[in-house]
Coordinates of C-alpha atoms and ligand atoms in Angstrom, one line a residue:
M129 CA 0.0 0.0 0.0
R130 CA 1.2 3.4 -0.9
L131 CA 0.7 6.2 1.7
E132 CA 1.4 9.6 0.4
Q133 CA 2.6 12.0 3.1
D134 CA 0.3 14.6 1.8
D135 CA -2.7 12.5 2.9
F136 CA -1.8 13.1 6.5
R137 CA -1.1 16.8 6.3
P138 CA -3.3 18.7 8.8
I139 CA -5.6 21.5 7.5
G140 CA -4.1 24.9 8.1
V141 CA -0.5 23.9 7.4
K142 CA 0.8 26.0 4.6
I143 CA -0.5 24.3 1.6
S144 CA -1.0 26.3 -1.4
N145 CA -4.6 26.3 -2.5
P146 CA -4.6 24.6 -5.8
V147 CA -7.9 26.1 -6.9
R148 CA -7.0 29.7 -6.1
N149 CA -3.5 29.2 -7.3
S150 CA -4.6 27.8 -10.7
K151 CA -7.2 30.6 -11.0
S152 CA -4.8 33.4 -10.3
K153 CA -2.3 31.8 -12.6
S154 CA -4.8 31.5 -15.4
M155 CA -5.9 35.2 -14.7
M156 CA -2.3 36.3 -14.8
S157 CA -1.7 34.4 -18.1
S158 CA -4.8 35.9 -19.7
E159 CA -3.6 39.3 -18.7
N160 CA -0.2 38.4 -20.0
R161 CA -1.8 37.1 -23.2
A162 CA -3.7 40.3 -23.7
H163 CA -0.6 42.4 -23.0
F164 CA 1.4 40.2 -25.4
S165 CA -1.1 40.3 -28.2
A166 CA -1.4 44.1 -27.7
S167 CA 2.3 44.6 -28.0
C168 CA 2.4 42.1 -31.0
S169 CA -0.2 44.1 -32.8
S170 CA 1.6 47.5 -32.1
L171 CA 4.7 45.8 -33.2
R172 CA 3.1 44.8 -36.5
R173 CA 1.9 48.3 -37.1
S174 CA 5.4 49.8 -36.4
T175 CA 7.4 51.1 -39.3
P176 CA 10.7 49.4 -38.3
F177 CA 8.9 46.0 -38.1
R178 CA 7.3 46.5 -41.6
L179 CA 10.6 47.5 -43.0
A180 CA 12.3 44.5 -41.5
V181 CA 9.6 42.2 -42.8
T182 CA 9.7 43.8 -46.2
F183 CA 13.5 43.4 -46.4
G184 CA 13.3 39.9 -45.0
V185 CA 10.8 38.9 -47.7
L186 CA 12.8 40.6 -50.5
F187 CA 16.0 38.9 -49.2
V188 CA 14.3 35.5 -49.1
V189 CA 12.9 35.9 -52.7
A190 CA 16.3 37.0 -54.0
F191 CA 17.9 34.1 -52.3
V192 CA 15.4 31.5 -53.6
F193 CA 15.7 33.0 -57.0
S194 CA 19.4 32.9 -57.1
G195 CA 19.3 29.5 -55.6
A196 CA 17.1 28.2 -58.3
I197 CA 19.4 29.6 -61.0
I198 CA 22.5 28.0 -59.4
Y199 CA 20.6 24.7 -59.1
H200 CA 19.5 24.8 -62.8
M201 CA 23.0 25.6 -63.9
L202 CA 24.5 22.9 -61.9
R203 CA 22.0 20.4 -63.2
L204 CA 22.7 21.4 -66.8
G205 CA 26.5 21.3 -66.2
L206 CA 26.4 17.8 -64.6
G207 CA 24.1 16.4 -67.3
R208 CA 26.5 17.8 -70.0
D209 CA 29.5 16.1 -68.2
V210 CA 27.8 12.7 -68.1
D211 CA 26.7 13.0 -71.7
Q212 CA 30.2 13.9 -72.8
S213 CA 31.9 11.0 -70.9
L214 CA 29.2 8.8 -72.4
S215 CA 30.0 9.9 -75.9
E216 CA 33.7 9.6 -75.3
M217 CA 33.2 6.1 -74.1
N218 CA 31.1 5.3 -77.2
S219 CA 33.8 6.8 -79.7
L220 CA 36.5 4.7 -77.8
I221 CA 34.5 1.5 -78.4
V222 CA 33.6 2.4 -81.9
S223 CA 37.3 3.1 -82.7
T224 CA 38.3 -0.4 -81.9
Y225 CA 36.0 -1.9 -84.5
Q226 CA 37.2 -2.8 -87.9
P227 CA 34.6 -4.1 -90.2
G228 CA 34.7 -7.9 -90.2
D229 CA 36.6 -8.1 -86.9
T230 CA 33.8 -8.5 -84.4
E231 CA 36.1 -10.5 -82.0
D232 CA 38.0 -7.4 -80.9
L233 CA 34.8 -5.5 -80.3
I234 CA 33.3 -8.3 -78.2
N235 CA 36.5 -8.5 -76.2
T236 CA 36.7 -4.8 -75.6
L237 CA 33.1 -4.6 -74.5
N238 CA 33.4 -7.7 -72.2
N239 CA 36.5 -6.1 -70.8
Y240 CA 34.7 -2.9 -69.9
A241 CA 31.8 -4.9 -68.5
S242 CA 34.0 -7.0 -66.3
F243 CA 35.7 -4.0 -64.8
Q244 CA 32.4 -2.4 -63.7
S245 CA 29.3 -3.8 -62.0
T246 CA 26.0 -3.0 -63.6
S247 CA 25.3 -0.4 -61.0
D248 CA 28.2 1.6 -62.4
G249 CA 27.8 1.3 -66.1
L250 CA 26.1 -0.9 -68.7
Y251 CA 27.4 -2.3 -71.9
S252 CA 25.7 -4.4 -74.5
L253 CA 26.5 -5.4 -78.1
T254 CA 23.3 -6.9 -79.7
E255 CA 23.2 -10.3 -77.7
L256 CA 27.0 -10.8 -78.3
A257 CA 28.6 -9.1 -75.4
G258 CA 28.1 -6.8 -72.4
N259 CA 26.7 -7.1 -68.9
F260 CA 23.0 -6.7 -69.5
A261 CA 20.4 -7.5 -72.1
A262 CA 19.6 -4.3 -73.8
P263 CA 16.1 -3.6 -74.9
R264 CA 15.6 -2.8 -78.5
I265 CA 15.3 0.9 -78.8
P266 CA 16.2 3.3 -81.5
N267 CA 19.5 5.2 -81.5
G268 CA 19.7 8.2 -79.2
V269 CA 20.5 9.2 -75.7
Y270 CA 18.1 8.4 -72.9
T271 CA 17.7 8.7 -69.2
V272 CA 16.6 5.3 -67.8
T273 CA 16.1 3.5 -64.5
S274 CA 17.4 0.0 -63.6
R275 CA 13.7 -1.2 -63.9
D276 CA 13.5 0.2 -67.5
V277 CA 16.3 -2.0 -68.6
G278 CA 15.1 -5.1 -66.6
L279 CA 17.6 -4.9 -63.8
K280 CA 17.1 -4.7 -60.1
G281 CA 17.9 -1.7 -57.9
H282 CA 17.1 2.0 -58.1
E283 CA 19.8 3.3 -60.3
R284 CA 19.4 5.9 -62.9
Y285 CA 21.5 5.9 -66.0
R286 CA 22.2 8.0 -69.0
M287 CA 22.2 5.5 -72.0
Q288 CA 23.5 6.0 -75.5
V289 CA 22.2 3.7 -78.2
S290 CA 24.2 3.7 -81.5
T291 CA 24.9 1.5 -84.4
I292 CA 28.3 -0.1 -85.0
G293 CA 28.5 -2.1 -88.1
P294 CA 25.5 -4.5 -88.2
Y295 CA 25.2 -4.3 -84.4
S296 CA 23.5 -2.1 -81.9
L297 CA 25.8 -0.8 -79.2
V298 CA 24.4 0.3 -75.9
V299 CA 26.5 2.2 -73.4
A300 CA 25.1 3.6 -70.1
E301 CA 26.6 5.5 -67.3
N302 CA 25.3 5.7 -63.8
F303 CA 23.6 9.0 -63.1
N304 CA 23.2 8.6 -59.4
D305 CA 26.4 10.6 -58.5
A306 CA 25.2 13.6 -60.2
D307 CA 21.7 13.1 -58.7
E308 CA 23.2 12.7 -55.3
M309 CA 25.3 15.8 -55.7
L310 CA 22.2 17.8 -56.8
R311 CA 20.4 16.4 -53.8
I312 CA 23.2 17.5 -51.5
V313 CA 23.2 21.0 -53.1
L314 CA 19.4 21.1 -52.7
V315 CA 19.4 20.0 -49.1
S316 CA 22.3 22.5 -48.3
F317 CA 20.3 25.2 -50.1
E318 CA 17.1 24.3 -48.1
W319 CA 19.2 24.7 -44.8
A320 CA 20.8 27.8 -46.0
A321 CA 17.3 29.2 -46.9
A322 CA 15.9 28.1 -43.5
I323 CA 18.8 29.9 -41.8
V324 CA 18.4 33.0 -44.0
V325 CA 14.7 33.2 -43.2
A326 CA 15.2 32.6 -39.5
T327 CA 18.0 35.2 -39.4
A328 CA 15.9 37.7 -41.5
I329 CA 12.8 37.2 -39.3
G330 CA 14.8 37.1 -36.0
G331 CA 17.0 40.0 -36.9
G332 CA 14.1 42.0 -38.3
V333 CA 12.0 41.5 -35.2
F334 CA 15.1 42.3 -33.0
L335 CA 15.8 45.5 -34.9
A336 CA 12.1 46.5 -34.9
V337 CA 11.7 45.8 -31.2
R338 CA 14.8 47.9 -30.5
A339 CA 13.8 50.7 -32.9
Q340 CA 10.3 50.6 -31.5
A341 CA 11.6 50.9 -27.9
R342 CA 13.6 54.0 -28.9
L343 CA 10.6 55.4 -30.8
D344 CA 8.5 54.7 -27.7
R345 CA 11.0 56.6 -25.5
V346 CA 10.6 59.6 -27.9
A347 CA 6.8 59.4 -27.7
N348 CA 6.9 59.0 -23.9
T349 CA 9.2 62.0 -23.6
M350 CA 6.9 64.1 -25.7
N351 CA 4.0 62.9 -23.7
D352 CA 5.7 64.0 -20.5
V353 CA 6.5 67.3 -22.0
S354 CA 2.9 67.8 -23.1
H355 CA 1.9 67.1 -19.5
G356 CA 4.1 69.9 -18.1
A357 CA 7.4 68.1 -17.5
L358 CA 9.5 70.6 -19.6
D359 CA 12.8 69.2 -18.4
A360 CA 12.1 65.7 -19.9
R361 CA 14.6 64.8 -22.5
I362 CA 14.9 61.8 -25.0
P363 CA 17.8 59.5 -24.0
I364 CA 20.5 59.5 -26.6
S365 CA 21.9 56.0 -27.5
G366 CA 25.2 57.5 -28.5
N367 CA 25.7 55.5 -31.7
G368 CA 25.2 58.6 -33.8
D369 CA 22.3 57.1 -36.0
D370 CA 19.4 58.9 -37.6
L371 CA 17.2 58.4 -34.5
D372 CA 19.9 59.9 -32.3
T373 CA 20.1 62.9 -34.8
V374 CA 16.4 63.5 -34.5
A375 CA 16.5 63.0 -30.8
I376 CA 19.3 65.6 -30.4
Q377 CA 17.3 68.1 -32.5
I378 CA 14.2 67.4 -30.5
N379 CA 16.1 67.8 -27.3
A380 CA 17.6 71.1 -28.5
A381 CA 14.1 72.3 -29.3
L382 CA 12.9 71.2 -25.9
E383 CA 15.8 73.0 -24.3
R384 CA 14.9 76.2 -26.1
L385 CA 11.2 75.8 -25.3
Q386 CA 11.9 75.1 -21.7
R387 CA 14.2 78.2 -21.5
L388 CA 11.5 80.3 -23.2
V389 CA 8.8 79.2 -20.9
E390 CA 10.9 79.7 -17.9
S391 CA 11.9 83.1 -19.1
M392 CA 8.3 84.0 -19.8
R393 CA 7.4 83.0 -16.3
Q394 CA 10.3 84.9 -14.9
V395 CA 9.5 88.0 -17.1
S396 CA 5.9 88.1 -16.1
A397 CA 6.7 87.7 -12.4
D398 CA 9.5 90.4 -12.7
I399 CA 7.2 92.8 -14.6
A400 CA 4.4 92.3 -12.2
H401 CA 6.8 92.8 -9.2
D402 CA 8.7 95.8 -10.6
L403 CA 5.7 97.7 -11.9
K404 CA 4.0 97.6 -8.5
T405 CA 6.4 100.1 -7.0
P406 CA 5.8 103.0 -9.6
L407 CA 2.1 102.2 -9.6
N408 CA 2.1 102.5 -5.7
R409 CA 4.0 105.7 -6.0
L410 CA 1.5 107.0 -8.4
R411 CA -1.3 106.0 -6.2
L412 CA 0.3 107.7 -3.2
T413 CA 1.0 110.9 -5.2
L414 CA -2.7 110.9 -6.3
D415 CA -3.8 110.3 -2.7
A416 CA -1.7 113.3 -1.6
A417 CA -3.2 115.4 -4.3
V418 CA -6.8 114.4 -3.4
A419 CA -6.0 115.2 0.3
G420 CA -4.4 118.5 -0.7
N421 CA -7.3 119.3 -2.9
E422 CA -9.8 118.8 0.0
Q423 CA -7.8 121.2 2.1
Q424 CA -7.8 123.6 -0.9
A425 CA -4.0 123.5 -1.1
D426 CA -2.0 123.9 -4.3
V427 CA -1.7 120.4 -5.7
S428 CA -0.2 121.3 -9.2
A429 CA 3.2 120.0 -8.2
L430 CA 1.7 116.7 -7.0
L431 CA -0.3 116.4 -10.3
D432 CA 2.9 117.1 -12.3
E433 CA 4.7 114.4 -10.5
A434 CA 1.8 112.0 -11.0
R435 CA 1.9 112.8 -14.7
N436 CA 5.6 112.2 -14.9
E437 CA 5.2 108.9 -13.1
S438 CA 2.5 107.7 -15.4
D439 CA 4.7 108.8 -18.3
R440 CA 7.5 106.7 -16.9
I441 CA 5.2 103.7 -16.5
N442 CA 3.9 104.3 -20.1
A443 CA 7.5 104.4 -21.3
T444 CA 8.3 101.2 -19.5
F445 CA 5.4 99.4 -21.1
E446 CA 6.4 100.7 -24.5
A447 CA 9.9 99.4 -24.0
L448 CA 8.6 96.1 -22.9
L449 CA 6.5 95.9 -25.9
R450 CA 9.3 96.9 -28.1
I451 CA 11.5 94.1 -26.6
S452 CA 8.8 91.5 -27.2
Q453 CA 8.4 92.6 -30.8
I454 CA 12.1 92.4 -31.4
E455 CA 12.3 89.0 -29.8
A456 CA 9.4 87.8 -32.0
G457 CA 11.6 88.6 -35.0
A458 CA 9.1 91.1 -36.4
R459 CA 11.8 93.5 -37.6
K460 CA 13.7 90.9 -39.6
E461 CA 11.9 91.9 -42.9
R462 CA 13.6 95.3 -42.7
F463 CA 17.1 93.8 -42.6
Q464 CA 19.6 95.1 -45.2
A465 CA 23.4 95.3 -45.4
I466 CA 24.6 97.6 -42.7
D467 CA 28.2 98.9 -42.2
I468 CA 28.5 99.1 -38.4
D469 CA 31.4 101.5 -38.8
A470 CA 29.0 104.1 -40.1
V471 CA 26.8 103.5 -37.1
L472 CA 29.8 104.2 -34.8
S473 CA 30.3 107.5 -36.5
V474 CA 26.6 108.6 -35.7
I475 CA 27.0 107.4 -32.1
S476 CA 30.2 109.2 -31.5
E477 CA 28.8 112.5 -33.0
V478 CA 25.9 112.3 -30.5
Y479 CA 27.6 111.1 -27.4
I480 CA 31.0 112.8 -27.4
D481 CA 29.4 116.0 -26.0
V482 CA 27.0 114.2 -23.6
A483 CA 30.0 112.4 -22.1
E484 CA 32.0 115.6 -21.8
D485 CA 29.0 117.2 -20.0
A486 CA 29.2 114.3 -17.5
G487 CA 32.9 114.9 -17.1
Q488 CA 33.8 111.7 -18.9
S489 CA 35.9 111.1 -22.1
F490 CA 34.6 109.3 -25.1
R491 CA 36.5 108.0 -28.0
I492 CA 36.6 105.5 -30.8
A493 CA 39.8 103.3 -30.3
A494 CA 39.6 101.1 -33.4
R495 CA 37.5 100.9 -36.5
A496 CA 37.2 98.5 -39.3
P497 CA 34.9 98.2 -42.3
A498 CA 32.3 95.6 -41.2
V499 CA 29.1 94.9 -43.1
I500 CA 26.5 92.8 -41.5
W501 CA 22.9 91.9 -42.3
G502 CA 20.7 94.0 -39.9
D503 CA 18.5 96.9 -39.0
R504 CA 20.3 100.2 -38.8
D505 CA 17.8 101.8 -36.2
L506 CA 18.0 98.9 -33.9
L507 CA 21.8 98.7 -34.2
T508 CA 22.1 102.4 -33.4
Q509 CA 19.7 102.0 -30.4
M510 CA 21.8 99.1 -29.1
I511 CA 25.1 100.9 -29.2
A512 CA 23.5 104.0 -27.8
N513 CA 22.1 102.0 -24.8
L514 CA 25.5 100.6 -24.0
V515 CA 27.2 104.1 -24.2
E516 CA 24.3 105.6 -22.1
N517 CA 24.9 102.9 -19.5
A518 CA 28.5 103.9 -19.3
I519 CA 27.7 107.5 -19.0
N520 CA 24.9 106.9 -16.5
H521 CA 26.4 104.3 -14.3
C522 CA 30.0 105.6 -14.2
P523 CA 31.3 108.6 -12.3
A524 CA 33.0 111.6 -13.7
G525 CA 36.6 111.0 -15.0
T526 CA 35.5 107.6 -16.6
R527 CA 37.1 106.9 -20.0
I528 CA 34.5 105.4 -22.4
T529 CA 35.9 103.6 -25.5
L530 CA 34.1 102.2 -28.7
S531 CA 36.0 99.8 -30.8
L532 CA 35.2 97.7 -33.9
R533 CA 37.5 94.8 -35.0
R534 CA 37.2 92.0 -37.5
Q535 CA 38.0 88.5 -36.4
E536 CA 37.7 85.8 -39.1
D537 CA 34.1 85.8 -40.2
R538 CA 32.9 88.0 -37.3
A539 CA 32.9 91.7 -36.4
I540 CA 33.6 92.3 -32.7
L541 CA 32.1 95.5 -31.3
S542 CA 33.3 96.5 -27.8
V543 CA 32.1 99.2 -25.5
T544 CA 34.3 99.7 -22.5
D545 CA 34.5 102.0 -19.6
T546 CA 36.7 102.5 -16.5
G547 CA 33.8 102.8 -14.1
P548 CA 32.7 100.5 -11.3
G549 CA 31.9 97.5 -13.6
I550 CA 29.3 94.7 -12.9
P551 CA 30.2 92.0 -10.4
A552 CA 30.6 88.6 -12.1
E553 CA 27.6 87.1 -10.3
E554 CA 25.3 89.9 -11.6
R555 CA 26.4 89.7 -15.3
D556 CA 23.7 87.2 -16.3
K557 CA 20.9 88.9 -14.3
V558 CA 21.4 92.4 -15.7
F559 CA 20.0 91.1 -19.0
R560 CA 16.7 90.3 -17.3
R561 CA 13.8 92.7 -18.0
L562 CA 13.6 95.5 -15.3
Y563 CA 16.6 94.2 -13.4
R564 CA 18.8 96.9 -11.9
I565 CA 21.7 96.5 -9.5
D566 CA 20.7 98.0 -6.2
K567 CA 23.5 100.6 -6.2
S568 CA 21.9 101.9 -9.5
R569 CA 18.5 102.6 -8.0
T570 CA 19.3 106.3 -7.9
T571 CA 20.6 106.6 -11.4
P572 CA 18.2 107.2 -14.3
G573 CA 16.9 104.2 -16.1
S574 CA 14.2 101.4 -16.0
G575 CA 16.3 98.2 -16.1
L576 CA 15.3 97.5 -19.7
G577 CA 18.4 98.9 -21.5
L578 CA 20.4 95.7 -21.4
S579 CA 17.4 93.5 -22.2
L580 CA 16.8 95.5 -25.3
V581 CA 20.5 95.2 -26.2
K582 CA 20.3 91.4 -25.8
A583 CA 17.2 91.1 -27.8
I584 CA 18.7 93.1 -30.6
A585 CA 21.9 91.1 -30.5
E586 CA 19.9 87.8 -30.7
L587 CA 17.9 89.2 -33.6
H588 CA 21.2 89.7 -35.4
S589 CA 22.5 86.3 -34.5
A590 CA 25.3 88.1 -32.5
E591 CA 26.8 86.9 -29.3
I592 CA 27.0 89.2 -26.4
A593 CA 29.4 88.9 -23.4
L594 CA 30.1 91.1 -20.4
A595 CA 33.6 91.0 -18.9
D596 CA 35.8 92.8 -16.4
N597 CA 37.6 95.7 -18.1
R598 CA 40.0 96.0 -15.0
P599 CA 38.6 98.5 -14.0
G600 CA 35.2 98.8 -15.4
L601 CA 33.0 97.0 -17.8
R602 CA 33.7 95.5 -21.2
V603 CA 30.7 94.7 -23.4
S604 CA 31.6 92.6 -26.5
I605 CA 29.2 91.8 -29.3
A606 CA 30.3 89.4 -32.0
F607 CA 28.3 89.9 -35.3
P608 CA 28.4 87.4 -38.1
L609 CA 29.9 89.3 -41.1
M610 CA 28.2 89.1 -44.5
P611 CA 30.2 87.1 -46.8
E612 CA 32.1 89.4 -49.1
K613 CA 31.5 89.3 -52.9
S614 CA 34.6 88.4 -54.8
Ligands
ADP774 N1 28.6 100.5 -17.9 C1 28.1 100.0 -16.8 N2 28.8 100.1 -15.6 C2 28.3 99.7 -14.4 N3 27.0 99.1 -14.3 C3 26.3 98.9 -15.4 C4 26.9 99.3 -16.6 N4 25.8 99.1 -17.5 C5 24.8 98.5 -16.8 N5 25.1 98.4 -15.6 C6 24.3 97.8 -14.5 O1 23.3 96.9 -15.2 C7 22.0 97.3 -14.7 C8 21.1 97.0 -15.9 O2 21.3 97.9 -17.0 P1 20.2 98.4 -17.9 O3 19.4 97.1 -18.3 O4 20.7 99.3 -19.0 O5 19.2 99.1 -17.0 P2 19.3 100.6 -16.4 O6 20.4 101.3 -17.2 O7 18.0 101.2 -16.9 O8 19.5 100.6 -15.0 C9 22.1 98.8 -14.4 O9 21.1 99.1 -13.5 C10 23.5 98.9 -13.8 O10 23.5 98.5 -12.5
MG775 MG1 20.5 101.3 -19.2

């Protein structure tokens, strides 16, 4: 009797519930199946998979076609070889025959027949000699089987029937070797075809799955971005292929988008924050005017102040608007070839006296002909802003210098002064709209000058950099020069 230990296992001991287990297993597997069939159908619809399958099919068709040609040529070649050796054998036998001398012929034929078994070759001279009884058939070359010529076995022969004197000569050569060779070639070909098909399908699926996974990563990243994760980026595989190129370009676009959105957020917050102060000031001035009016005091000075304040607010809005328009690239249609050197002359005419009035010196230190593609008014405004900054933010005695140099395919414009300069940690921030360094609160300005300079520089594809002039500030702007006509 066979007692299984399980029969005595008390209830409550850890036994896996077979019913629940099998149910959960089957539920899992049906979920898996659903997931599997979903991913299969999405794979089938994917471009990489379709490409892989198309190439696989084309490859197989080309392979089978070229295989068929090779097989056919081989068959023809082998057949020709056998026929040739058969006809050589035939001529050899015929050459031993001299009319009237049948003896030699019979001996030769019996000699051949004795060297070979019937499975290798057949010889017959009309019932006189040979190793088989040849059927009577007309002259010619035939392919026959053992059975056709009344022999046992499954050999195939190529058989030549010819006439020699009064006799009929039959010579046959076994064709099985050629057949066997063709069979081996065919089997090898079938194997090769199977390997090619398996490799094409396997490789195709592998490549398709890999490409699909990468495309999925692109789709997922874009999905994340559309849901607000602006810092999401497509992973780069690093092998420099076309998907990488596209991913790098998309990432660059995302980078720019993120920067733009962040700067928009920053700008709106800054504008809201910075305009609160003058608006509050306006409100306080108006409050004071209302109160003064109630007491019948003279409030004209307060009203003047209020008007000036509202003019300043208005000017700020206009400047903000102008920067936005420039950033949007609206002025690009007005671009033409501009010689920056000519712009320098205009600036120097205007500011040499202004600087002198402020007790500062102004000069152009270097000039060079430099033609760029741009907007003259904006370029004038840009250089004027930089020179005005030097005049406004530097004390008397400051030396202000303008210079224009050419460096390879760029024109470098520099505005330098010997004033207090801008601390390194502030150099990025001063380009923000309405940003002013605290110590400049008392100097005239709205904090938009450098924002406008930057917007104009970017519109002209120029690079702007602030540096320490030891002492003072050096602003350098590198413009791309227009290619010179030769
Ligand atoms: N040449 C300069 N020397 C020292 N500080 C400067 C100079 N140019 C600009 N700055 C600083 O950068 C800030 C931003 O300049 P800008 O955008 O032109 O605004 P604004 O001139 O209206 O204050 C200024 O408030 C000032 O503190
Ligand atoms: Mg300024």
